[in-house]
Coordinates of C-alpha atoms and ligand atoms in Angstrom, one line a residue:
X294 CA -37.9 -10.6 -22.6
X295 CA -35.2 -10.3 -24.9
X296 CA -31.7 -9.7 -23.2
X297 CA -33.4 -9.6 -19.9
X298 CA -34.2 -13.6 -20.5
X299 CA -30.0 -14.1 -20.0
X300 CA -30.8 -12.4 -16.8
X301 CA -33.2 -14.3 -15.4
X302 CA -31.4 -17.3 -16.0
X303 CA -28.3 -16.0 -14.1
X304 CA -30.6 -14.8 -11.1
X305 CA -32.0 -19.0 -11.6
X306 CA -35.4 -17.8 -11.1
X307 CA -38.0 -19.6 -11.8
X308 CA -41.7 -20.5 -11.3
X309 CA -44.4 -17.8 -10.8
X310 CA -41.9 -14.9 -11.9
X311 CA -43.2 -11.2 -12.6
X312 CA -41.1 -9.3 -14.2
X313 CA -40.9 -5.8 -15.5
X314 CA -38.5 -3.2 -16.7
X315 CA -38.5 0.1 -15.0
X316 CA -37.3 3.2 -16.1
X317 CA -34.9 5.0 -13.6
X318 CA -34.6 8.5 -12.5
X319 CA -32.3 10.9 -14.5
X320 CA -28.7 11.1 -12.9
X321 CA -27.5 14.1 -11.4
X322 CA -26.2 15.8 -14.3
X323 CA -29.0 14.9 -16.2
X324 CA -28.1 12.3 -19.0
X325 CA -29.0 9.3 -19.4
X326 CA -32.0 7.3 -18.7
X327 CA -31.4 3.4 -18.0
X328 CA -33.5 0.4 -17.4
X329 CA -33.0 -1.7 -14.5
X330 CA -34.4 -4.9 -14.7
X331 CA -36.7 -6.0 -11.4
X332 CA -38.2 -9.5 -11.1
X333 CA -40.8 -9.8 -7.5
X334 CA -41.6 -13.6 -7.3
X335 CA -45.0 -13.7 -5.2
X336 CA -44.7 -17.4 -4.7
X337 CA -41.2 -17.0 -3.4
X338 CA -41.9 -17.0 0.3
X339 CA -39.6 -13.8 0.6
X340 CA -41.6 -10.5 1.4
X341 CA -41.9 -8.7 -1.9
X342 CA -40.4 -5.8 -0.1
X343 CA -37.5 -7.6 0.8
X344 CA -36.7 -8.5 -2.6
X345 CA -37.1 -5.3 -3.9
X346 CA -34.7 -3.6 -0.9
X347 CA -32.0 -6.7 -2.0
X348 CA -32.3 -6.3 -5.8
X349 CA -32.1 -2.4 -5.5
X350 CA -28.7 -2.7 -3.0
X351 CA -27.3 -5.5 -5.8
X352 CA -28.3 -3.2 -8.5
X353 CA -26.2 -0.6 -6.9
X354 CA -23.6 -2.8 -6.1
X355 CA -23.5 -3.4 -9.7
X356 CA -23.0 0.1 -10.7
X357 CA -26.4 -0.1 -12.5
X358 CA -27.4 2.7 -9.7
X359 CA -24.7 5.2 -9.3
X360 CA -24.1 7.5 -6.0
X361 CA -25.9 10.8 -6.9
X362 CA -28.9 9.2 -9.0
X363 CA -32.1 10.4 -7.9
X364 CA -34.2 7.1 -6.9
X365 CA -37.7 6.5 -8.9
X366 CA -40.4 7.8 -5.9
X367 CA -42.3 5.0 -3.9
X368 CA -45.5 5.7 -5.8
X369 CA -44.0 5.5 -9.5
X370 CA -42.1 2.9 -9.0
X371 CA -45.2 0.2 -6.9
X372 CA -47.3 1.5 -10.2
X373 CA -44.3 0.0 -12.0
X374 CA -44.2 -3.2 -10.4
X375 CA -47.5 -3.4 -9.8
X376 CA -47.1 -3.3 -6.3
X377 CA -49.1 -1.7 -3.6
X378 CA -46.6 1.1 -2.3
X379 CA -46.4 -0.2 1.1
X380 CA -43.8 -2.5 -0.4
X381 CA -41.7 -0.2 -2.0
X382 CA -41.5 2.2 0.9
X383 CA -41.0 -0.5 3.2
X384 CA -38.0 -1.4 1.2
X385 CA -37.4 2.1 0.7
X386 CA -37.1 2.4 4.6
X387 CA -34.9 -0.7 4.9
X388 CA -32.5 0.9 2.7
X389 CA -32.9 4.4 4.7
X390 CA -31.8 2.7 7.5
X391 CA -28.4 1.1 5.8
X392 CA -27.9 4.2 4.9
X393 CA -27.8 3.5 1.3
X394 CA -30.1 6.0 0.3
X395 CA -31.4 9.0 1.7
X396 CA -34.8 11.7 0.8
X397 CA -33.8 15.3 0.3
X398 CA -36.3 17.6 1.5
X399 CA -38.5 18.8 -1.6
X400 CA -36.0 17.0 -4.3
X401 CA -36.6 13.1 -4.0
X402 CA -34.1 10.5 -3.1
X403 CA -30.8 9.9 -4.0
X404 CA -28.4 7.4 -3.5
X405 CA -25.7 8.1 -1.4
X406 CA -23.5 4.5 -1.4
X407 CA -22.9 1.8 -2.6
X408 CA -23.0 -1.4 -1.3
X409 CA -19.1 -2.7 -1.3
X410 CA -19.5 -6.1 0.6
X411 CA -22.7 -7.2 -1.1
X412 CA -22.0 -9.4 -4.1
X413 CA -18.8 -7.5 -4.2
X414 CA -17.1 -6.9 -7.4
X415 CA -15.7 -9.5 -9.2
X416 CA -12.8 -11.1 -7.6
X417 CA -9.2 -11.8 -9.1
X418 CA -8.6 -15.9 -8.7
X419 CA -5.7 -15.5 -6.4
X420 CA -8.0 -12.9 -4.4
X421 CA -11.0 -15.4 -4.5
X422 CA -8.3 -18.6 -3.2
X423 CA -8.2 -20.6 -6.0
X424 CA -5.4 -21.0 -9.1
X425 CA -7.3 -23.1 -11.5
X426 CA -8.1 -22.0 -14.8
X427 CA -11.7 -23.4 -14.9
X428 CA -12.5 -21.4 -11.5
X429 CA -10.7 -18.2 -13.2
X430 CA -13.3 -18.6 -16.2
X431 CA -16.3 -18.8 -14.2
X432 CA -15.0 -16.0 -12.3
X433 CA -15.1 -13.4 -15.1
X434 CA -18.5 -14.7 -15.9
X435 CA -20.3 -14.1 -12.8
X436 CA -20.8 -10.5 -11.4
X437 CA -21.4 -11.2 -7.9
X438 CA -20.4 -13.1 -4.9
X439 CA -21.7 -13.9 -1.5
X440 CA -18.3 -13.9 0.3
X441 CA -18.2 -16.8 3.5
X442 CA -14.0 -16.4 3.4
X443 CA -13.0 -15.1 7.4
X444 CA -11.1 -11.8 8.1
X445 CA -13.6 -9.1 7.0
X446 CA -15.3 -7.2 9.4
X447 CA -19.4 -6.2 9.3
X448 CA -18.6 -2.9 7.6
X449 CA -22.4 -2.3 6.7
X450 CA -23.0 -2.7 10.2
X451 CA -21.3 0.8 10.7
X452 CA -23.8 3.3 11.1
X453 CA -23.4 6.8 8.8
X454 CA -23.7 8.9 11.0
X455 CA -21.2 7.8 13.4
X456 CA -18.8 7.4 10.8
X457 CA -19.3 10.8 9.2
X458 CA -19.0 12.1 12.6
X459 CA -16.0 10.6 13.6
X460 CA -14.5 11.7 9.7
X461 CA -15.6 15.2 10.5
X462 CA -14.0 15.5 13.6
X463 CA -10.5 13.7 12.3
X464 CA -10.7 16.4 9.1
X465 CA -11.3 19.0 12.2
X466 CA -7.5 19.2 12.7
X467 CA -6.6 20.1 9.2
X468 CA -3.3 19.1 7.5
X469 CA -0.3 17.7 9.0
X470 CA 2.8 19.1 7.7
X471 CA 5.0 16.3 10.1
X472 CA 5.5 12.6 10.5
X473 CA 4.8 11.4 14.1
X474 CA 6.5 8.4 13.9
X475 CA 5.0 6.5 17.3
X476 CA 1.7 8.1 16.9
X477 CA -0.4 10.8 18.0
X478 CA -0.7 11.5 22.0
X479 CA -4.1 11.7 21.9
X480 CA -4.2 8.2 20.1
X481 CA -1.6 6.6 22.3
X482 CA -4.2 7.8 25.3
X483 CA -7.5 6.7 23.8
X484 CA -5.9 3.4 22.6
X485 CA -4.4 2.6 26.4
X486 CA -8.2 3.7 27.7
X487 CA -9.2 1.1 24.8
X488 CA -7.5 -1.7 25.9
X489 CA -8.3 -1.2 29.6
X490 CA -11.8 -1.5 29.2
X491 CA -12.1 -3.9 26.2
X492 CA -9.5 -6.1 26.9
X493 CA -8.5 -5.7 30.7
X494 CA -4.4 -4.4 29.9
X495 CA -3.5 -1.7 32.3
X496 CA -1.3 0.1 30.1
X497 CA 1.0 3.3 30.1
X498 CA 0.4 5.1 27.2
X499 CA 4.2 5.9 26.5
X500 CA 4.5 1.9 25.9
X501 CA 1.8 2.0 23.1
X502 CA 2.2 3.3 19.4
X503 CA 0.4 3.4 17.1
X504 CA 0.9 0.9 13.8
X505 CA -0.5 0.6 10.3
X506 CA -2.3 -2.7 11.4
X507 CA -1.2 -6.3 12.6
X508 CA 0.6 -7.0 9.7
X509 CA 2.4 -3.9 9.6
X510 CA 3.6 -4.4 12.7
X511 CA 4.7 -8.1 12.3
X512 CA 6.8 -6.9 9.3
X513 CA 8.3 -4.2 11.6
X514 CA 8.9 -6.3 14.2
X515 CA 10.7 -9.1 11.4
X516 CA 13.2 -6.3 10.4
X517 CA 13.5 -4.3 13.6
X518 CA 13.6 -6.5 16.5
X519 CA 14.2 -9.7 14.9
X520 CA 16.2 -9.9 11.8
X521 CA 16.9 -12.2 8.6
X522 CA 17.9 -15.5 9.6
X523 CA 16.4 -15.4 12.8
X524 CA 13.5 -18.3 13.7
X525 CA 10.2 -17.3 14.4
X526 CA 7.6 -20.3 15.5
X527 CA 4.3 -19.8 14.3
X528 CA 1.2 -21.8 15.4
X529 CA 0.5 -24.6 12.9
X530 CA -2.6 -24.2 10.9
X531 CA -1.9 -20.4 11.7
X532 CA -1.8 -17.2 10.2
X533 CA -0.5 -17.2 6.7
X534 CA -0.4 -13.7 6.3
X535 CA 1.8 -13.4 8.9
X536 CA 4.0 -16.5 7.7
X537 CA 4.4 -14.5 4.3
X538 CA 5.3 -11.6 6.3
X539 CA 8.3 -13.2 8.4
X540 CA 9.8 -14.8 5.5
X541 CA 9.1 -11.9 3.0
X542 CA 11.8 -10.0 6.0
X543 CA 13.9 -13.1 5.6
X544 CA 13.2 -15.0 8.5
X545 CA 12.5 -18.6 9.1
X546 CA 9.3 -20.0 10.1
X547 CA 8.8 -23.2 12.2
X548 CA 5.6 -24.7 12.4
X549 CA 4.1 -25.2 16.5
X550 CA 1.5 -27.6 17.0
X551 CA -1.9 -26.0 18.7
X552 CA -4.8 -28.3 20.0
X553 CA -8.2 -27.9 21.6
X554 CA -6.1 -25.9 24.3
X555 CA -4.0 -23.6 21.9
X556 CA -0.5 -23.8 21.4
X557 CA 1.4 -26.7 22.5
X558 CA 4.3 -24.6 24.9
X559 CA 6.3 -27.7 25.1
X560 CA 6.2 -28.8 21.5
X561 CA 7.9 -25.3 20.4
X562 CA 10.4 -26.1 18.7
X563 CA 14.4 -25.1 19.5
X564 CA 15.7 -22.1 17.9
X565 CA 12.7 -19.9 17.8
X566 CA 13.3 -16.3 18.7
X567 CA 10.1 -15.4 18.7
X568 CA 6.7 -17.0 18.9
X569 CA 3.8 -15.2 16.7
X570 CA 0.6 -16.5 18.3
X571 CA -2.9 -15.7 18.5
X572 CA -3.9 -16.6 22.4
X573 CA -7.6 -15.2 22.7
X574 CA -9.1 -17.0 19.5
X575 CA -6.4 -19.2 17.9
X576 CA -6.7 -18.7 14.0
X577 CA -8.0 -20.3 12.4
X578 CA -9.1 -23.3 14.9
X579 CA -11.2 -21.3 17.4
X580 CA -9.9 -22.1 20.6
X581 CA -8.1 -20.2 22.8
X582 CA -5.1 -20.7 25.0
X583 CA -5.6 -21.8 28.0
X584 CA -5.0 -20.1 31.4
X585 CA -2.2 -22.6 32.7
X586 CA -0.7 -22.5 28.5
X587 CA -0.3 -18.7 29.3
X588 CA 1.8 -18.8 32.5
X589 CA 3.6 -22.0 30.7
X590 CA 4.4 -19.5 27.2
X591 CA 5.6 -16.4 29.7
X592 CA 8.1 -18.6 31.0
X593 CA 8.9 -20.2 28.5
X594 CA 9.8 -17.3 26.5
X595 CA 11.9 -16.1 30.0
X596 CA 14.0 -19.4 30.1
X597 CA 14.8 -19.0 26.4
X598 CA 15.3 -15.1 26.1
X599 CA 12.5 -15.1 23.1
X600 CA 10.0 -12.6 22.5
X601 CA 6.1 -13.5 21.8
X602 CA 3.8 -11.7 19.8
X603 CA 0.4 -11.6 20.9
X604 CA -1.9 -11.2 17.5
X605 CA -5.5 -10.0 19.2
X606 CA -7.0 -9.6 16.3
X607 CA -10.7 -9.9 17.2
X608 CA -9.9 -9.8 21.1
X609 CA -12.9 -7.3 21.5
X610 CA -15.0 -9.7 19.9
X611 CA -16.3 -12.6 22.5
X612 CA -19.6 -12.7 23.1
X613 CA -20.4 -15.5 25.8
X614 CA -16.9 -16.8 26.5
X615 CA -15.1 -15.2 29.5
X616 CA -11.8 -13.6 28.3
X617 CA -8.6 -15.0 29.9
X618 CA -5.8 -12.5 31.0
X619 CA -3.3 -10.9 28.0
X620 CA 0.1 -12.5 27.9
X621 CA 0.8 -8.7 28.0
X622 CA -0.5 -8.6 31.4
X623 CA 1.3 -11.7 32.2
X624 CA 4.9 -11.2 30.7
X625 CA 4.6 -7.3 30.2
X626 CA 8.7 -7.3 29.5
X627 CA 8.8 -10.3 27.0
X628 CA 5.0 -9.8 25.1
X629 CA 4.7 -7.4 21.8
X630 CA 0.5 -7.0 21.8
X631 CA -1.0 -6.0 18.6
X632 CA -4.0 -5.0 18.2
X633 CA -6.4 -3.7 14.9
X634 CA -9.4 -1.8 14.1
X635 CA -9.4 -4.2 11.0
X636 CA -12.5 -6.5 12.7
X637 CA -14.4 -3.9 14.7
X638 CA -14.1 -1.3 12.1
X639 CA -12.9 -1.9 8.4
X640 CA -8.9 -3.3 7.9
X641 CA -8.9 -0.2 5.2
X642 CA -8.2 1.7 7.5
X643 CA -5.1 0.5 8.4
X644 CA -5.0 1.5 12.0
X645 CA -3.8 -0.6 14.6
X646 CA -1.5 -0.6 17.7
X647 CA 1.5 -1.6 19.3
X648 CA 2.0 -2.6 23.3
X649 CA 5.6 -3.6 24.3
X650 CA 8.3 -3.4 26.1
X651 CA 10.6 0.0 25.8
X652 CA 13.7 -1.8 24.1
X653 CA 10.8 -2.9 21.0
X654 CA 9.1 0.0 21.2
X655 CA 12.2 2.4 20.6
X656 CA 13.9 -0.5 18.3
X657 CA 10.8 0.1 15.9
X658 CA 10.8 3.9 16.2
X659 CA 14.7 3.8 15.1
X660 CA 13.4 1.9 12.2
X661 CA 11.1 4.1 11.1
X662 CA 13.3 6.7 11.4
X663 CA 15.7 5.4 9.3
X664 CA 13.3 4.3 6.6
X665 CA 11.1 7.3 7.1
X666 CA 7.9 5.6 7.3
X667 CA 5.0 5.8 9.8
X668 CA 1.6 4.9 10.4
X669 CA -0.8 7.2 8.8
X670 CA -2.2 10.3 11.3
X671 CA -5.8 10.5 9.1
X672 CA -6.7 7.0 10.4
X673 CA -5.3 7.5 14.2
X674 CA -7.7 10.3 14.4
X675 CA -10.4 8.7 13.4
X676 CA -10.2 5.6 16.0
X677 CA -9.8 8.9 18.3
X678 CA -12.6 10.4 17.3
X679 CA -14.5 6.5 17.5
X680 CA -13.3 6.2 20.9
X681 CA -13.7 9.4 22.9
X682 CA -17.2 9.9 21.4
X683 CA -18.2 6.8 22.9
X684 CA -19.1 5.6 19.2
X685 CA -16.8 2.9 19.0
X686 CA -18.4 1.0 22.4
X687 CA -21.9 1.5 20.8
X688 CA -20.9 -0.1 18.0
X689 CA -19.1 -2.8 19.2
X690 CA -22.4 -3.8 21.1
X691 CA -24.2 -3.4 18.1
X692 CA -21.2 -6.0 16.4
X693 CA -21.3 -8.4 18.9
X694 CA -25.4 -8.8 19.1
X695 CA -25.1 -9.4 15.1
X696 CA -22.4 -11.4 15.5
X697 CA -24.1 -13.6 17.4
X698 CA -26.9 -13.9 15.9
X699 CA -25.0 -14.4 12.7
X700 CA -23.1 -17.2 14.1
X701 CA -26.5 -19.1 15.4
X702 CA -27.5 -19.2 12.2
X703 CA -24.1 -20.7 11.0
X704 CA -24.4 -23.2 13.4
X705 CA -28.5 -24.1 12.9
X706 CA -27.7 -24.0 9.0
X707 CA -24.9 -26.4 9.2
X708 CA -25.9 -28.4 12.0
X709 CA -29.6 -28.8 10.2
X710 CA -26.7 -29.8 6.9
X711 CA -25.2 -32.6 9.1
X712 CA -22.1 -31.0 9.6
X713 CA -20.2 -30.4 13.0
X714 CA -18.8 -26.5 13.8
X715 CA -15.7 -25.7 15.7
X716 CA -14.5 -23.0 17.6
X717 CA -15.7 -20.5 20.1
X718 CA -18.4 -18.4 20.7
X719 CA -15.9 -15.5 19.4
X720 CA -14.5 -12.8 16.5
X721 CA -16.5 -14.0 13.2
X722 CA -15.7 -17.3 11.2
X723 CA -15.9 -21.4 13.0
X724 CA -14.3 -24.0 11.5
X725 CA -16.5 -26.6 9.1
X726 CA -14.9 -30.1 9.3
X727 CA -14.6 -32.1 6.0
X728 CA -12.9 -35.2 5.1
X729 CA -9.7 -34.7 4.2
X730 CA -7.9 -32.0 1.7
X731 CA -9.1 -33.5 -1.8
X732 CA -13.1 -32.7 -0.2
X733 CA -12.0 -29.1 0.7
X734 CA -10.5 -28.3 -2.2
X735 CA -13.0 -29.3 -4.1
X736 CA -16.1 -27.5 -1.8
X737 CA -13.9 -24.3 -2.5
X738 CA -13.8 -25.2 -6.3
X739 CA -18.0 -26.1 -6.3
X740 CA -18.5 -22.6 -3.9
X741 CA -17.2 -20.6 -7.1
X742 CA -19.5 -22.7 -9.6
X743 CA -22.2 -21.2 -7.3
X744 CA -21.1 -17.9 -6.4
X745 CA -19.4 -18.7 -3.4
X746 CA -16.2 -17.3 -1.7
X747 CA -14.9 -20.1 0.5
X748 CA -11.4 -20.6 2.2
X749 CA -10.2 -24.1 3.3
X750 CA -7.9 -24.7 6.0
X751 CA -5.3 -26.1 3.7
X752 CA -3.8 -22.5 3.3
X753 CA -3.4 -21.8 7.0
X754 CA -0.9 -25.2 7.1
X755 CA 3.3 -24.6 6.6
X756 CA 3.9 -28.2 6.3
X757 CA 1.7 -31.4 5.3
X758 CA -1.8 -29.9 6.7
X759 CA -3.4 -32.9 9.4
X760 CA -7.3 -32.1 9.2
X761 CA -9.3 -30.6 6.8
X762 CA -12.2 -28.0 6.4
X763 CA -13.7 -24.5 5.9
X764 CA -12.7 -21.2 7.7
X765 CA -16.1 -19.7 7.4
X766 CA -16.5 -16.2 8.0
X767 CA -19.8 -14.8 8.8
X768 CA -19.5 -11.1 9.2
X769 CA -18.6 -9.6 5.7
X770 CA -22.0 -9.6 4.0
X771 CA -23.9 -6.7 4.9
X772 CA -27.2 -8.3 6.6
X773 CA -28.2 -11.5 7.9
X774 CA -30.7 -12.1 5.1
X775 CA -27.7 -12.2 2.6
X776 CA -26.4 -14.9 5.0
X777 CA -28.6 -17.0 5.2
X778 CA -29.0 -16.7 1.5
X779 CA -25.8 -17.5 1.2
X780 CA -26.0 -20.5 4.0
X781 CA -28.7 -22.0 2.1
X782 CA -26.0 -22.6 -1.0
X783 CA -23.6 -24.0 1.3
X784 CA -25.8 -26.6 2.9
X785 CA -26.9 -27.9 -0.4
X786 CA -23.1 -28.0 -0.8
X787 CA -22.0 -29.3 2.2
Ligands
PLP1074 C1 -5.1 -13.8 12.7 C2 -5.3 -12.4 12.1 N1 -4.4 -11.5 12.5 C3 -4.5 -10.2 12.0 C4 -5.5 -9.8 11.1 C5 -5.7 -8.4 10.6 O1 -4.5 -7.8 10.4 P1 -4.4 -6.3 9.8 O2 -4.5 -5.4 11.0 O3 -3.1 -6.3 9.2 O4 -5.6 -6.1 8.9 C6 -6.4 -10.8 10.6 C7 -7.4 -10.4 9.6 O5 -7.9 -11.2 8.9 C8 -6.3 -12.1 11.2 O6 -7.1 -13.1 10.8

């Protein structure tokens, strides 16, 4: 086999293996013929289409297939692989519907994307969580990843259609000459509609903007309502991203302690002008605050003339939990609520929103007008166009089914692996307790040896972190078969 044998050994197959070579289509402009190697295991257990449909989306993933090539038709390519063609056009169809692929009447099949999230590209070592040199060298040799690290969203999940729709309507108003520095009307509307139904916030629109995502808007709030110097107490494990953020703008953060009920209110510690917290689905524990914690926080933040920032980052995502009331509906005149379309849609976007009283509102509209920035218009009108077609709700029932699914099979693969699971039926990652730190970091370290992106908790601590485990996420890879391809690894790690 040649080169092809290095191949093989990389994929680990082995046992009854068939494998061929297959020629490819031209590409559009006509050059170039390359091979693509296929290998269909029949004693594999795994459909033979399936395996075709999930080395096809990896060979486009890595570039091997490009947007534009013409696909080999369903009847070449089964006398290829010796296949009957029901295979092929079953994985064909599979690949229809992802909408990586798509037949053009009288001209064949082309693709039209590439996978992204699928055995993404190779990570950096910082990107991939891990500073060792080792790691770093295995990293450049392997050329793709099942990512189990939390934040992404199921961006496969979106359906083309909806999103070229909602892309053709936002291109519909043609270009903007002006900044609008709180955000389009329209936007400001359909986002207070948003949060009425989704996450029950009766909301003037005047008191929402619009922002370029949660972070964004912690670092405006840092410089424009807080400022450097200022203490800002942040649930401990929390956020880190947002940590960076408040000291990057110079501020100090104080760790406050969160158990099974969410941030301890009477553990905050003196000083703190703010609290950043994350009430619906703490991150990264799972839980959420509690309804008595709430009323406790509002007051709290009264008596000491603080401000608390409500981080719902996956707030639209619960799936058999009831939801327990904002702190914006509770304190509306001491609560900034963020929210972001960076786990319902994709966080490239960079679309998210503000809710807050009008002295934070207008203090972050004098910022940006002094530093000339705003949030970009392009995105706004696409979570417009998402929201008044009735696109967005469609899809987020289509999220939270998967999701759900998704995270039974977390819980039956690790449960089946001995280990317990934390956190609530909610957003997309649990917790996987381990040990102690020296076990996590070294799961992390043996994930990368098998092509595993894992996050510990470790990084979520500001101080001396008390408990240890994984922050899995379940929602970047694109289907549940790469899951549970991925959860089989784990196990055999765990
Ligand atoms: C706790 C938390 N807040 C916010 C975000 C998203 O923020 P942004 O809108 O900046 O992408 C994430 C994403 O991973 C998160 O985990």
């Amino acid at each position: 086999v040649g080169d092809s044998g290095d191949w093989l050994m990389r994929q680990g197959l082995c046992g009854q293996v068939a494998f061929l070579k297959c020629q490819f289509g031209r590409t559009l402009e006509g050059h170039s013929m390359h091979e693509l190697p296929m290998a269909l295991d029949r004693a594999a257990g795994q459909p033979l289409s399936e395996q075709l449909a999930s080395q096809l989306r990896q060979a486009a993933a890595e570039g091997q297939l490009r947007v534009g090539e013409r696909m080999p038709s369903t009847r070449a390519l089964a006398t290829t692989l010796g296949v009957s063609r029901t295979v092929t056009a079953a994985a064909f169809d599979q690949l229809y519907a992802e909408g990586w692929i798509e037949a053009r009447r009288g001209s064949g099949t082309y693709v039209m994307a590439v996978p992204a999230a699928v055995g993404n590209a190779v990570p950096s070592p910082q990107a991939a969580n891990s500073g060792s040199d080792d790691c770093g060298r295995s990293a450049s040799r392997r050329t793709t990843w099942r990512d189990l690290r939390p934040g992404s969203p199921w961006a496969a999940g979106i359906r083309p259609d909806m999103w070229r729709r909602a892309w053709r309507a936002a291109a519909d108003a043609g270009p903007d000459g002006r900044h609008v520095r709180g955000g389009l009307a329209e936007f400001r509307r359909a986002v207070a509609e948003h949060v009425v139904r989704h996450r029950g916030l009766l909301v003037d629109p005047a008191a929402v903007i619009a922002t370029g995502g949660t972070t964004a808007a912690v670092a405006e709030l840092a410089m424009a309502v807080l400022g450097r110097g200022d203490a800002v107490a942040v649930e401990e494990p929390g956020y880190p991203r947002a940590v960076e953020t408040f000291r990057a703008a110079g501020l100090r953060v104080l760790p406050a302690r969160v158990d099974h009920d969410g941030l301890v209110v009477d553990r905050i510690p003196a000083g703190a002008r703010a609290v950043y917290c994350t009430p619906a689905h703490q991150f990264p524990l799972g839980g959420r605050l509690s309804a008595a914690r709430r009323v406790d926080l509002v007051a709290w933040a009264r008596e000491h003339d603080a401000w608390l920032i409500e981080d719902d980052y996956d707030g639209e995502l619960r799936y058999d939990v009831t939801p327990l009331p904002l702190l914006a509906g509770l304190g509306p005149d001491v609560v900034v609520h963020l929210g972001t379309t960076s786990k319902i849609l994709s966080p490239t976007l960079g679309v998210g929103w503000l809710v807050g009283p009008a002295d934070v509102v207008d203090a972050v509209l004098a910022h940006r007008e002094a530093t000339s920035t705003s949030p970009s218009l392009a995105g706004q009108r696409l979570l417009t166009a998402f929201l008044l077609s009735g696109d967005l709700s469609r899809h987020l029932r289509r999220v939270r089914k998967e999701l759900t699914a998704r995270r039974g099979d977390v819980v039956d693969a690790l449960t089946a692996a001995g280990s317990a699971v934390l956190g609530d039926r909610a957003g997309a990652h649990v917790v996987v307790p381990l040990a102690d730190v020296g076990v996590e970091r070294a799961a992390v370290a043996a994930g990368r040896e098998v092509g595993l992106l894992l996050e510990g908790l470790e990084r979520c601590f500001t101080g001396a972190p008390d408990r240890a485990g994984l922050t899995l996420g379940y929602a970047a890879l694109s289907s549940r078969r790469e899951l549970d391809a991925a959860l089989r690894v784990l196990a055999g790690l765990i």
